[in-house]
mmCIF file of C-alpha atoms in Angstrom:
data_model
loop_
_atom_site.group_PDB
_atom_site.id
_atom_site.type_symbol
_atom_site.label_atom_id
_atom_site.label_comp_id
_atom_site.label_asym_id
_atom_site.label_seq_id
_atom_site.Cartn_x
_atom_site.Cartn_y
_atom_site.Cartn_z
ATOM 1 C CA MET A 1 131.856 -67.542 -87.089
ATOM 2 C CA GLU A 2 129.066 -65.000 -87.265
ATOM 3 C CA ASN A 3 127.198 -64.225 -90.423
ATOM 4 C CA THR A 4 127.484 -60.438 -90.767
ATOM 5 C CA GLU A 5 125.584 -60.083 -94.032
ATOM 6 C CA SER A 6 122.707 -57.691 -93.502
ATOM 7 C CA ARG A 7 119.653 -58.144 -95.717
ATOM 8 C CA HIS A 8 117.407 -55.675 -93.948
ATOM 9 C CA THR A 9 117.665 -52.432 -95.907
ATOM 10 C CA GLU A 10 114.558 -50.605 -94.728
ATOM 11 C CA ASP A 11 115.203 -47.103 -93.404
ATOM 12 C CA PRO A 12 113.653 -46.682 -89.917
ATOM 13 C CA ASN A 13 113.077 -42.957 -90.525
ATOM 14 C CA LYS A 14 111.097 -43.587 -93.711
ATOM 15 C CA GLY A 15 107.325 -44.124 -93.646
ATOM 16 C CA HIS A 16 105.721 -47.519 -94.123
ATOM 17 C CA LYS A 17 104.774 -48.911 -97.523
ATOM 18 C CA PRO A 18 101.261 -48.148 -98.724
ATOM 19 C CA ILE A 19 98.547 -50.795 -98.672
ATOM 20 C CA GLU A 20 98.803 -53.115 -101.661
ATOM 21 C CA HIS A 21 95.979 -52.885 -104.217
ATOM 22 C CA ASN A 22 97.617 -54.427 -107.290
ATOM 23 C CA TYR A 23 99.644 -57.443 -106.186
ATOM 24 C CA ALA A 24 100.516 -58.587 -109.712
ATOM 25 C CA LYS A 25 102.210 -55.259 -110.434
ATOM 26 C CA HIS A 26 104.421 -55.386 -107.305
ATOM 27 C CA GLN A 27 105.058 -59.108 -106.842
ATOM 28 C CA ASP A 28 108.784 -58.620 -106.213
ATOM 29 C CA ASP A 29 108.266 -56.077 -103.386
ATOM 30 C CA PRO A 30 104.617 -55.988 -102.242
ATOM 31 C CA GLY A 31 103.169 -53.865 -99.485
ATOM 32 C CA PRO A 32 100.742 -55.209 -96.883
ATOM 33 C CA SER A 33 97.348 -56.368 -98.076
ATOM 34 C CA PRO A 34 94.187 -54.490 -97.033
ATOM 35 C CA GLN A 35 93.065 -57.589 -95.104
ATOM 36 C CA ALA A 36 96.233 -57.530 -93.024
ATOM 37 C CA ILE A 37 95.701 -53.894 -92.069
ATOM 38 C CA LYS A 38 91.944 -53.920 -91.458
ATOM 39 C CA GLU A 39 91.611 -57.331 -89.762
ATOM 40 C CA LYS A 40 89.803 -57.172 -86.428
ATOM 41 C CA ASP A 41 91.432 -58.891 -83.464
ATOM 42 C CA ILE A 42 88.330 -60.542 -82.009
ATOM 43 C CA ASN A 43 89.926 -63.531 -80.289
ATOM 44 C CA GLY A 44 93.296 -62.004 -79.492
ATOM 45 C CA ALA A 45 95.244 -62.578 -76.318
ATOM 46 C CA SER A 46 95.946 -58.901 -75.663
ATOM 47 C CA VAL A 47 92.904 -58.447 -73.411
ATOM 48 C CA VAL A 48 93.906 -61.365 -71.219
ATOM 49 C CA LEU A 49 97.576 -60.423 -71.146
ATOM 50 C CA ARG A 50 96.755 -56.810 -70.276
ATOM 51 C CA TRP A 51 95.297 -58.072 -66.971
ATOM 52 C CA LEU A 52 97.369 -61.196 -66.411
ATOM 53 C CA ILE A 53 100.863 -59.713 -66.594
ATOM 54 C CA PRO A 54 100.321 -56.898 -64.036
ATOM 55 C CA LEU A 55 98.586 -59.339 -61.662
ATOM 56 C CA LEU A 56 101.496 -61.780 -61.943
ATOM 57 C CA VAL A 57 104.031 -59.011 -61.357
ATOM 58 C CA ILE A 58 102.159 -57.816 -58.257
ATOM 59 C CA ALA A 59 101.834 -61.378 -56.958
ATOM 60 C CA LEU A 60 105.544 -62.048 -57.487
ATOM 61 C CA VAL A 61 106.521 -58.793 -55.770
ATOM 62 C CA ILE A 62 104.340 -59.683 -52.764
ATOM 63 C CA TYR A 63 105.812 -63.207 -52.714
ATOM 64 C CA TRP A 64 109.338 -61.745 -52.899
ATOM 65 C CA LEU A 65 108.654 -59.261 -50.067
ATOM 66 C CA VAL A 66 107.097 -61.889 -47.796
ATOM 67 C CA TYR A 67 109.616 -64.692 -48.297
ATOM 68 C CA LYS A 68 112.819 -62.672 -48.661
#
């Protein structure tokens, strides 16, 4: 049997929560920390994936056209 209880109550049309500056005041429902918002993605995989995925798609399309 499926669990139909929905705990996600955030409205998608509403703006995001502001950055948290006083965590002790909002411990029950905190917003994101400044470090989470301003963190630089120096060693992220997005640069590699931005080139790898299109190359793999092109290679698979060529493989499919040749061997079909």
